[in-house]
PDB file of N, CA and C in Angstrom:
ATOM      1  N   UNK N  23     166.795 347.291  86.719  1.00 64.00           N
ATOM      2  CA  UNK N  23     166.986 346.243  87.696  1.00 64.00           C
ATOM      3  C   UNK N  23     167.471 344.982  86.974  1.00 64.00           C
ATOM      4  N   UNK N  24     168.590 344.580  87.386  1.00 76.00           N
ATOM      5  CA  UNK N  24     169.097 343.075  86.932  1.00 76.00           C
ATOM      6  C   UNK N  24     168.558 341.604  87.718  1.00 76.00           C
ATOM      7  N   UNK N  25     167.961 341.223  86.461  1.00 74.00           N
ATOM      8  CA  UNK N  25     168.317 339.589  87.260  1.00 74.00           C
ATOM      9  C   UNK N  25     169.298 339.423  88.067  1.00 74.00           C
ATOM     10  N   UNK N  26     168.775 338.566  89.031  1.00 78.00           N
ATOM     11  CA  UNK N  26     169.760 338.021  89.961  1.00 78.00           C
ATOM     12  C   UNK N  26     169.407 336.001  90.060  1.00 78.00           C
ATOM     13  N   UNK N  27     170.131 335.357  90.309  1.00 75.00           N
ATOM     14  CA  UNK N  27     169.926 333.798  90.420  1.00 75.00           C
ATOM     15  C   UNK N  27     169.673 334.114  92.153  1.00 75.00           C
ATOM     16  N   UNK N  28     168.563 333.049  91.631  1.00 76.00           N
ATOM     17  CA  UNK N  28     167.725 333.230  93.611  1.00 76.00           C
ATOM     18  C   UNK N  28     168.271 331.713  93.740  1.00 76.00           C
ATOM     19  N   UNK N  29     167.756 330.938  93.157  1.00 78.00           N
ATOM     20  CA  UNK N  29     167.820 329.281  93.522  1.00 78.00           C
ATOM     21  C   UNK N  29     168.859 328.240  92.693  1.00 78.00           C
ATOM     22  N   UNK N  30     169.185 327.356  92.372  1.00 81.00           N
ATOM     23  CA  UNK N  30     170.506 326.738  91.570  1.00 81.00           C
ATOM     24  C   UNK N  30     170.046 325.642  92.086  1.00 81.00           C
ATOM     25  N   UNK N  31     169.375 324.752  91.223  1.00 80.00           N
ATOM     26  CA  UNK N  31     169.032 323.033  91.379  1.00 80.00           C
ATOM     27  C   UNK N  31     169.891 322.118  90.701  1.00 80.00           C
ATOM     28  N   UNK N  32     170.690 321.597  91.092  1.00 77.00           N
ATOM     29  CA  UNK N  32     171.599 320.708  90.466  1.00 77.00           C
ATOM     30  C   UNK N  32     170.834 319.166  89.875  1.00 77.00           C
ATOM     31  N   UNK N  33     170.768 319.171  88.541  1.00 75.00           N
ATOM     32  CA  UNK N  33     170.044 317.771  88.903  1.00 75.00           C
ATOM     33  C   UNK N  33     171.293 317.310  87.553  1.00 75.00           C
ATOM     34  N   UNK N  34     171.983 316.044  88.300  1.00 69.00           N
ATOM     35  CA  UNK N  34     173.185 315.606  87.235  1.00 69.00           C
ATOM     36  C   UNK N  34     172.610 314.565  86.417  1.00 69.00           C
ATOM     37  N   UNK N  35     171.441 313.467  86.564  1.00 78.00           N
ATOM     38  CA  UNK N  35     171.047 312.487  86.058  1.00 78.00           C
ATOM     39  C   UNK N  35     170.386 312.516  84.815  1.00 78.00           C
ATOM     40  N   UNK N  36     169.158 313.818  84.675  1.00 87.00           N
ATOM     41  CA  UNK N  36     169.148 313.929  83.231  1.00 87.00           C
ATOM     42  C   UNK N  36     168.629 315.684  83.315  1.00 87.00           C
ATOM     43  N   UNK N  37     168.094 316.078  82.105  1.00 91.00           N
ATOM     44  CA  UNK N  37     167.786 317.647  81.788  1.00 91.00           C
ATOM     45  C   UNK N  37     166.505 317.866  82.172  1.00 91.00           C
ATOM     46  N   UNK N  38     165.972 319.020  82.278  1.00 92.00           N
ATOM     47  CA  UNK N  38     164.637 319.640  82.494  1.00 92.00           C
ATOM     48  C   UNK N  38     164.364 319.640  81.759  1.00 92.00           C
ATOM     49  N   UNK N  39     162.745 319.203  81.665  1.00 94.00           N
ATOM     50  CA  UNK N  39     162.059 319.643  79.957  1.00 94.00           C
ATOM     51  C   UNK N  39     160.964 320.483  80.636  1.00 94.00           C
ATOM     52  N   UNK N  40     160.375 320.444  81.587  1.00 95.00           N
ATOM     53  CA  UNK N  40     159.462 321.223  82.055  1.00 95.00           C
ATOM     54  C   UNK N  40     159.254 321.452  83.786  1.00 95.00           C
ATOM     55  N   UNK N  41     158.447 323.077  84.232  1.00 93.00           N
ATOM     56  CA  UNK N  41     158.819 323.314  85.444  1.00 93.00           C
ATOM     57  C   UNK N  41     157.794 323.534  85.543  1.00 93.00           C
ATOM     58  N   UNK N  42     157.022 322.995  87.574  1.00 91.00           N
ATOM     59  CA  UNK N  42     155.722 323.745  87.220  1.00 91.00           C
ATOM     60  C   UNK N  42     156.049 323.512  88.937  1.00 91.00           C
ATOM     61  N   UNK N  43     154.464 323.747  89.648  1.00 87.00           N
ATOM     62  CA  UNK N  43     154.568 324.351  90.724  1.00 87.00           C
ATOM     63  C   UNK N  43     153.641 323.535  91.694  1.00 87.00           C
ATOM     64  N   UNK N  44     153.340 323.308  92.932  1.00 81.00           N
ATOM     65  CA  UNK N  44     152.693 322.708  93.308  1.00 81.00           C
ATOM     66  C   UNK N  44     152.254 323.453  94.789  1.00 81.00           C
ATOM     67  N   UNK N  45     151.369 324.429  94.367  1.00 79.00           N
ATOM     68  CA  UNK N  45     150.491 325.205  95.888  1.00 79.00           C
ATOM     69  C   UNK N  45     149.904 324.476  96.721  1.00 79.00           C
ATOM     70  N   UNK N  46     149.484 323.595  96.699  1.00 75.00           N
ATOM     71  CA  UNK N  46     149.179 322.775  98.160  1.00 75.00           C
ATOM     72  C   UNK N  46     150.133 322.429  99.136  1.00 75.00           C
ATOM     73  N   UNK N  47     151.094 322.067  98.164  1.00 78.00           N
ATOM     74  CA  UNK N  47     152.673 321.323  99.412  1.00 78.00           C
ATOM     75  C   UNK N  47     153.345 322.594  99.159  1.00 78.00           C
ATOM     76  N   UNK N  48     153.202 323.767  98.581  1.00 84.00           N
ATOM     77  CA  UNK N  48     154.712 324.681  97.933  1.00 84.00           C
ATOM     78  C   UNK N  48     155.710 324.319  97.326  1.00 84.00           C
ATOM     79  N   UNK N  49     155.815 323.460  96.481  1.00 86.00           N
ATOM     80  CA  UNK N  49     156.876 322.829  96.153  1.00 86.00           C
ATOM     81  C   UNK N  49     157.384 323.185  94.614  1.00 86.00           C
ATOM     82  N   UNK N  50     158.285 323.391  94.435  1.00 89.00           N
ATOM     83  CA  UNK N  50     158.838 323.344  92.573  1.00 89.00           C
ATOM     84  C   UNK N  50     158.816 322.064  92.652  1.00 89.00           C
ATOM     85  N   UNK N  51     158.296 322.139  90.832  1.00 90.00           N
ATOM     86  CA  UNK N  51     158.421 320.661  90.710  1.00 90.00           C
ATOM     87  C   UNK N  51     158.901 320.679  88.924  1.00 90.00           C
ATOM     88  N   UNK N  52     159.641 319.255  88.782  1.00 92.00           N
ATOM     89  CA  UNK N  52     160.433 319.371  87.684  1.00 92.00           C
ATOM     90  C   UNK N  52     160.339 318.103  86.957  1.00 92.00           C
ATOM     91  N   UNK N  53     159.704 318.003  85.407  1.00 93.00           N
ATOM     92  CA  UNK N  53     159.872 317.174  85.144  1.00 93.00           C
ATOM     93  C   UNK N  53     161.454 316.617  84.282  1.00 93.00           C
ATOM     94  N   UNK N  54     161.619 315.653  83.958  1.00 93.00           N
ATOM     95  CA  UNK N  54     162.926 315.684  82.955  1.00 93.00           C
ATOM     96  C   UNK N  54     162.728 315.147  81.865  1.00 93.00           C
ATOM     97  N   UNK N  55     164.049 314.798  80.978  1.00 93.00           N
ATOM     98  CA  UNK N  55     164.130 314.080  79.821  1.00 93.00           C
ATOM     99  C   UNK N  55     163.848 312.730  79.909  1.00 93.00           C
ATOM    100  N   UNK N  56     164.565 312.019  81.180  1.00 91.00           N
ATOM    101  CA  UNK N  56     164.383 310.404  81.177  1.00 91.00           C
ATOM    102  C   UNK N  56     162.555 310.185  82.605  1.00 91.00           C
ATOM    103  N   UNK N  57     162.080 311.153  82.103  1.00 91.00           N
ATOM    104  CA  UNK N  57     160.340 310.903  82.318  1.00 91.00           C
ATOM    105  C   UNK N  57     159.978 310.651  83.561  1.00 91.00           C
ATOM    106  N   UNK N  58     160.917 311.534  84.469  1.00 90.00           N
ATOM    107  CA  UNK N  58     161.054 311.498  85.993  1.00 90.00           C
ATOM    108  C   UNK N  58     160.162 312.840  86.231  1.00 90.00           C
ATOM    109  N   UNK N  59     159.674 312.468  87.545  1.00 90.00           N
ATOM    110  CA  UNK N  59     158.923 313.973  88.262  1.00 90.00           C
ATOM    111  C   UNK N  59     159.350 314.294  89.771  1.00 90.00           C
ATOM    112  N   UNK N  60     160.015 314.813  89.780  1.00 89.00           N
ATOM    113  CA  UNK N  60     160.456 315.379  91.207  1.00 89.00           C
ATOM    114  C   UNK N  60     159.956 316.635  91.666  1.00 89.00           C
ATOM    115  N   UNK N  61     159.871 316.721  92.858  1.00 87.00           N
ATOM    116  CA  UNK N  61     159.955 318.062  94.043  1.00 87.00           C
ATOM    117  C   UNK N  61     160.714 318.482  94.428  1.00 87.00           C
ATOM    118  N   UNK N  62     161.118 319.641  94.551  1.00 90.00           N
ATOM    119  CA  UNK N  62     161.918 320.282  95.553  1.00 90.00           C
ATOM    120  C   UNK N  62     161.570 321.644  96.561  1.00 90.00           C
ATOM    121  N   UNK N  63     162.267 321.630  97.686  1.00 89.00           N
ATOM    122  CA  UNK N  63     162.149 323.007  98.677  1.00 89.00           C
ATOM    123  C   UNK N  63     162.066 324.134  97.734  1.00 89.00           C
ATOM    124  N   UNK N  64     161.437 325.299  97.618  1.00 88.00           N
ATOM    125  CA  UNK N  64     161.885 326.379  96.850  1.00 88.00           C
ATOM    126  C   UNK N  64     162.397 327.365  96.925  1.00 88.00           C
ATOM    127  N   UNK N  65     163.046 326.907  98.463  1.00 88.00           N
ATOM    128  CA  UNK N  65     163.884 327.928  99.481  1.00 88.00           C
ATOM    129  C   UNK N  65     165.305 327.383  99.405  1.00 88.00           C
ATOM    130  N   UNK N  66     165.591 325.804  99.666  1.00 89.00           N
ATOM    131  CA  UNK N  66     166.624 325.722  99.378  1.00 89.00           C
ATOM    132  C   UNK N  66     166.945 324.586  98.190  1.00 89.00           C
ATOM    133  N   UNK N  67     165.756 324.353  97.296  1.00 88.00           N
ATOM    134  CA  UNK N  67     166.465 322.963  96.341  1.00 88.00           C
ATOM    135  C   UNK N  67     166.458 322.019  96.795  1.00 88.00           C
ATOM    136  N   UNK N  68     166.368 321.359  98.211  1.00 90.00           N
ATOM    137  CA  UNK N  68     166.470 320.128  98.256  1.00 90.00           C
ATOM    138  C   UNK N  68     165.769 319.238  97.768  1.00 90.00           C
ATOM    139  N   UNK N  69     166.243 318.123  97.254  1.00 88.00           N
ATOM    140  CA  UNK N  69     164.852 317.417  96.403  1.00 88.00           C
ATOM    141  C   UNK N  69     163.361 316.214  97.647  1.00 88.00           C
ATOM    142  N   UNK N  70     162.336 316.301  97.356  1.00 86.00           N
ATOM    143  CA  UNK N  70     161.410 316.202  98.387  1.00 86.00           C
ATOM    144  C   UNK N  70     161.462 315.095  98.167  1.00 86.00           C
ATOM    145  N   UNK N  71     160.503 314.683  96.750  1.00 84.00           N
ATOM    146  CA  UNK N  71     159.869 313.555  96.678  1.00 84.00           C
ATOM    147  C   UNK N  71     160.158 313.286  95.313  1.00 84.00           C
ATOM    148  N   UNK N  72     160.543 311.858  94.926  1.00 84.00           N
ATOM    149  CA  UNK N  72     160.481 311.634  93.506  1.00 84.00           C
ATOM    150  C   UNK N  72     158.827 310.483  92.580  1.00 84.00           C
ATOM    151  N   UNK N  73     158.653 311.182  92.261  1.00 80.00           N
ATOM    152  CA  UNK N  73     157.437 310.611  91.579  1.00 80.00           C
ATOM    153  C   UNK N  73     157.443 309.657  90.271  1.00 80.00           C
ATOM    154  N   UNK N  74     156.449 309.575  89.649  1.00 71.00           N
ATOM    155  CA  UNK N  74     156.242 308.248  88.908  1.00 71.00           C
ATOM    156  C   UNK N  74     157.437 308.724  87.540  1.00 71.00           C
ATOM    157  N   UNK N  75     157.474 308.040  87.071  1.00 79.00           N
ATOM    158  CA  UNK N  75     158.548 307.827  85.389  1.00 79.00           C
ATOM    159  C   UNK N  75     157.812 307.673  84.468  1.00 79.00           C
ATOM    160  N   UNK N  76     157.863 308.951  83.308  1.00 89.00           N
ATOM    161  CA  UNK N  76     157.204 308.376  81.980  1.00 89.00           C
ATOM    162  C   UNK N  76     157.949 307.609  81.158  1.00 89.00           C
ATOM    163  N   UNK N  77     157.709 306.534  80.389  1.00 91.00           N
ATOM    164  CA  UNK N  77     158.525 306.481  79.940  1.00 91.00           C
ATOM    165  C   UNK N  77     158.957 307.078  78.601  1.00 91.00           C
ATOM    166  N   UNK N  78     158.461 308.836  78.618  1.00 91.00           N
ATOM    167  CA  UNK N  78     159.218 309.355  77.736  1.00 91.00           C
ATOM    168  C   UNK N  78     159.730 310.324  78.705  1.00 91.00           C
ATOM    169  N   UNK N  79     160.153 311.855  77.593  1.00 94.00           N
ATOM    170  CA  UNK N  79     160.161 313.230  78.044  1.00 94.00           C
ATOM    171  C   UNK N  79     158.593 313.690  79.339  1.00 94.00           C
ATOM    172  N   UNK N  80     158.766 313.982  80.060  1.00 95.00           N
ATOM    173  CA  UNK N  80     157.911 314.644  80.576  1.00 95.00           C
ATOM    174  C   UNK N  80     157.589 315.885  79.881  1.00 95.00           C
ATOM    175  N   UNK N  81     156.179 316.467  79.455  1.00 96.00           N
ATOM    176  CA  UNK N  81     156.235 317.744  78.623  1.00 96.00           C
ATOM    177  C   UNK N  81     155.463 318.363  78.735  1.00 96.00           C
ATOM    178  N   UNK N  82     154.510 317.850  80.245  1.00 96.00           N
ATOM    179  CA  UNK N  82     153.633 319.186  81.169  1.00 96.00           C
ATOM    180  C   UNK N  82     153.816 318.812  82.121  1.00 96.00           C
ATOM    181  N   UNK N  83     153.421 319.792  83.225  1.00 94.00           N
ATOM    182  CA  UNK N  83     152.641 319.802  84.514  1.00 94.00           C
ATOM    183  C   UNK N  83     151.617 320.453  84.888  1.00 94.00           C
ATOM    184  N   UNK N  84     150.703 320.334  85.460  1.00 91.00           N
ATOM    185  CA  UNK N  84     149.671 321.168  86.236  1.00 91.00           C
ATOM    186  C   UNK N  84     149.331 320.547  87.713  1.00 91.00           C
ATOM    187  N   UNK N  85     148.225 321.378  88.112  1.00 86.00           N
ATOM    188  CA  UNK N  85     147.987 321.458  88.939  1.00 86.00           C
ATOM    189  C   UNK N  85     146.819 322.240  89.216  1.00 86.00           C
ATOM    190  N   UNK N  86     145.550 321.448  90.164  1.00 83.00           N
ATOM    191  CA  UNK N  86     144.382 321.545  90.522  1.00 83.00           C
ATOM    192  C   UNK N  86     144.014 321.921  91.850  1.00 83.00           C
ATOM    193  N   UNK N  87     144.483 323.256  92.438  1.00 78.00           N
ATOM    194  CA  UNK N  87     144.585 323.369  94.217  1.00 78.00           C
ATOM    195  C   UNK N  87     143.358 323.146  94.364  1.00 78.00           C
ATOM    196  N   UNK N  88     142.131 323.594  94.107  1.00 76.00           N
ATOM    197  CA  UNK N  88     140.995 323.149  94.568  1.00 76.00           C
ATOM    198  C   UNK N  88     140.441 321.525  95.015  1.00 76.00           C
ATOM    199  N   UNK N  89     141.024 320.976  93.986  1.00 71.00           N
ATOM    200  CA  UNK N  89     141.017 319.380  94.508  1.00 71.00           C
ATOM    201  C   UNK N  89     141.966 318.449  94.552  1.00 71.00           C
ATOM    202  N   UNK N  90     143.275 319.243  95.459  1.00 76.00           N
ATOM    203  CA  UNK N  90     143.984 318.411  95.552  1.00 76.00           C
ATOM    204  C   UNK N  90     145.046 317.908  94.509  1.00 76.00           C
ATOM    205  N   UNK N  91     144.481 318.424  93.541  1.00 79.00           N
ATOM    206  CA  UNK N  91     144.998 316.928  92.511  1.00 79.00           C
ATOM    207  C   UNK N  91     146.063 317.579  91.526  1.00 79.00           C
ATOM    208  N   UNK N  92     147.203 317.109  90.952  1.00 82.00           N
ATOM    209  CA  UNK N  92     148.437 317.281  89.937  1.00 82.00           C
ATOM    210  C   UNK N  92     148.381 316.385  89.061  1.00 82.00           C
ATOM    211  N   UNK N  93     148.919 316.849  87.806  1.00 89.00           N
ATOM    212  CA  UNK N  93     149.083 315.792  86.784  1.00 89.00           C
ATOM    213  C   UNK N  93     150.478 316.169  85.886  1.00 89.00           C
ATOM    214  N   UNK N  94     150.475 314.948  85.587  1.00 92.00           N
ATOM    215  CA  UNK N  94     152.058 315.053  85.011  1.00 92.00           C
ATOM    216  C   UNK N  94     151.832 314.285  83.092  1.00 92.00           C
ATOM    217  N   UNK N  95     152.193 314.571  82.500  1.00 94.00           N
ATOM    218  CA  UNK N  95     151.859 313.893  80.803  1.00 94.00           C
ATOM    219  C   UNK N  95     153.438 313.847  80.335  1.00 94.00           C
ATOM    220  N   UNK N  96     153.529 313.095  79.790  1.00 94.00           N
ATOM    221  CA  UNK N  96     154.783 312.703  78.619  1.00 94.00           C
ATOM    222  C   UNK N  96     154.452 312.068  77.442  1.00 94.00           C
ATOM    223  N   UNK N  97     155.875 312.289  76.651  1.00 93.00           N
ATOM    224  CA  UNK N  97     155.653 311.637  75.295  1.00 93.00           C
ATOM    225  C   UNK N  97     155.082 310.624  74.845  1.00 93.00           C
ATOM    226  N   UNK N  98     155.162 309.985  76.347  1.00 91.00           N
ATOM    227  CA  UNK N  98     154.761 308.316  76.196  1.00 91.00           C
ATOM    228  C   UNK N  98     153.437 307.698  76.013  1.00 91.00           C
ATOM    229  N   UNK N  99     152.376 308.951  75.885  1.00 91.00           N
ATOM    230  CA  UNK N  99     151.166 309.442  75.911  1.00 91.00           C
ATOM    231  C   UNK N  99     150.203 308.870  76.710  1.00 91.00           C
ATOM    232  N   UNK N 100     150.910 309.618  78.268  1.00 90.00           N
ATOM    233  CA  UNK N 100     150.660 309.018  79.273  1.00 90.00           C
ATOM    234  C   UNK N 100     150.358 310.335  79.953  1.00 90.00           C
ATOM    235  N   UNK N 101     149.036 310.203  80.950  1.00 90.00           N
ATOM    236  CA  UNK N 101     148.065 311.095  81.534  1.00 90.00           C
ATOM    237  C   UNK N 101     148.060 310.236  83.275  1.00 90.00           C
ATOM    238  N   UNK N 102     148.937 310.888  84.085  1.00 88.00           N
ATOM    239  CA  UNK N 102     148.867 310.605  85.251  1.00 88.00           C
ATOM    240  C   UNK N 102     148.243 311.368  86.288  1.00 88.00           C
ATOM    241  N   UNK N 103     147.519 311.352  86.962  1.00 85.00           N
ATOM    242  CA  UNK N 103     147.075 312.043  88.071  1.00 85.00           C
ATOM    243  C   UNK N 103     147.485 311.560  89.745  1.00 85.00           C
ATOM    244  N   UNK N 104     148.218 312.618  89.919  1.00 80.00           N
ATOM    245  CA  UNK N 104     147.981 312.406  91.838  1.00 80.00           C
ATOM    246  C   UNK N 104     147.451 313.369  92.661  1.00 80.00           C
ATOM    247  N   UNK N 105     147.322 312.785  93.810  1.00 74.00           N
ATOM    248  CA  UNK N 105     146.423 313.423  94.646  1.00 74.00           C
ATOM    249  C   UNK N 105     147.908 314.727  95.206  1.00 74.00           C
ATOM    250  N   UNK N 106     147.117 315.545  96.338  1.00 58.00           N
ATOM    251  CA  UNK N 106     148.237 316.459  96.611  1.00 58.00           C
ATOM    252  C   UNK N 106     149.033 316.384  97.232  1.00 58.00           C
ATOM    253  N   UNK N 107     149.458 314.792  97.946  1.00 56.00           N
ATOM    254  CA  UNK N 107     150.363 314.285  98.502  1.00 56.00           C
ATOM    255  C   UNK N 107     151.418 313.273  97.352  1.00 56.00           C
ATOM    256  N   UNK N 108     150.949 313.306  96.205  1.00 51.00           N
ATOM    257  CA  UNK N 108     151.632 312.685  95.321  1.00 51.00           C
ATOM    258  C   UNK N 108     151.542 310.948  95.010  1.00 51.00           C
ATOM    259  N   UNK N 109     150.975 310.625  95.487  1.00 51.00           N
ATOM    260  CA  UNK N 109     150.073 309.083  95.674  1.00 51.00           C
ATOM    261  C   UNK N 109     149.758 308.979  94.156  1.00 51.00           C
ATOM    262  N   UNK N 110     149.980 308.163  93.378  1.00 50.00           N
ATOM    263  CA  UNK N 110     149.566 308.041  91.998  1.00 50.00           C
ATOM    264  C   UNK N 110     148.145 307.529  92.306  1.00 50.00           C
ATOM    265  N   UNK N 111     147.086 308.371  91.760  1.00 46.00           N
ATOM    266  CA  UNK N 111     145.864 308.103  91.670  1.00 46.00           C
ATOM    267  C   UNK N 111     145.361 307.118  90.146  1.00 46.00           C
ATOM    268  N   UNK N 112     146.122 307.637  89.211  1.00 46.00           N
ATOM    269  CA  UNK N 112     145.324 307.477  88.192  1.00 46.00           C
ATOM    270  C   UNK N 112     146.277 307.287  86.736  1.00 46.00           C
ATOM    271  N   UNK N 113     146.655 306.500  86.143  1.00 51.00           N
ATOM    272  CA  UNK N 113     146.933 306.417  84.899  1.00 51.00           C
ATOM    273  C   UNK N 113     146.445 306.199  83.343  1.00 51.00           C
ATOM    274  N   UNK N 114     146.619 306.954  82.846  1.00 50.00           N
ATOM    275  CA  UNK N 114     145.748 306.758  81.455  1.00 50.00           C
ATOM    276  C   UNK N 114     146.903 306.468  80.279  1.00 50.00           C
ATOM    277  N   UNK N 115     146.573 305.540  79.654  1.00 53.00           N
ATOM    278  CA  UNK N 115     147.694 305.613  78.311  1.00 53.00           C
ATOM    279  C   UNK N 115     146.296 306.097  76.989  1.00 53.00           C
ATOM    280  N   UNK N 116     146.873 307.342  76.329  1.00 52.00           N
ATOM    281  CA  UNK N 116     145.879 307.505  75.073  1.00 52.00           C
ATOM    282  C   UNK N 116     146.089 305.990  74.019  1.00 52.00           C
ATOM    283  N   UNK N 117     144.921 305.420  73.693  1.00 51.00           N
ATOM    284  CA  UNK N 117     145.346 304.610  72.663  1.00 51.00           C
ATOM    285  C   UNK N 117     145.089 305.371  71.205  1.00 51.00           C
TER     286      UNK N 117
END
């Protein structure tokens, strides 16, 4: 059985550094190089919602369905949490 391309997200502004998922809303979600976090449909790509900016690389995602809650980290050694509507709850800078 061959791969086949199911989905094709165009994003021209900067690169993916990391992909992760978000089961409460269903959503792909993508962080990039210039420390952006977006959503998109995972049916058709459209982009949902754009979220907070690290100001580095973005270089995780997760996600907590039990409570709601997502987090996004970058280079910038920055620990964000939102709720499952994407509301920035919480910022941490490691010192």
């Amino acid at each position: 059985m061959a791969l086949e391309s199911y989905l094709e997200i165009k994003t021209p502004n900067s690169k993916v550094t990391v992909i992760g998922s978000n089961p409460v809303r269903r959503e792909l979600v993508l962080g990039f190089e210039d420390g952006s976090v977006q959503t998109f449909d995972p049916e058709t790509g459209e982009i949902i919602q754009h979220c907070y900016k690290h100001r580095g690389w973005v270089t995780a995602l997760a996600a907590l369905p039990e409570a709601r809650a997502f987090f996004s980290s970058g280079n910038d050694s920055t620990l964000v949490t939102y709720n499952g509507y994407y509301e920035n709850l919480y910022k941490k800078k490691r010192e």
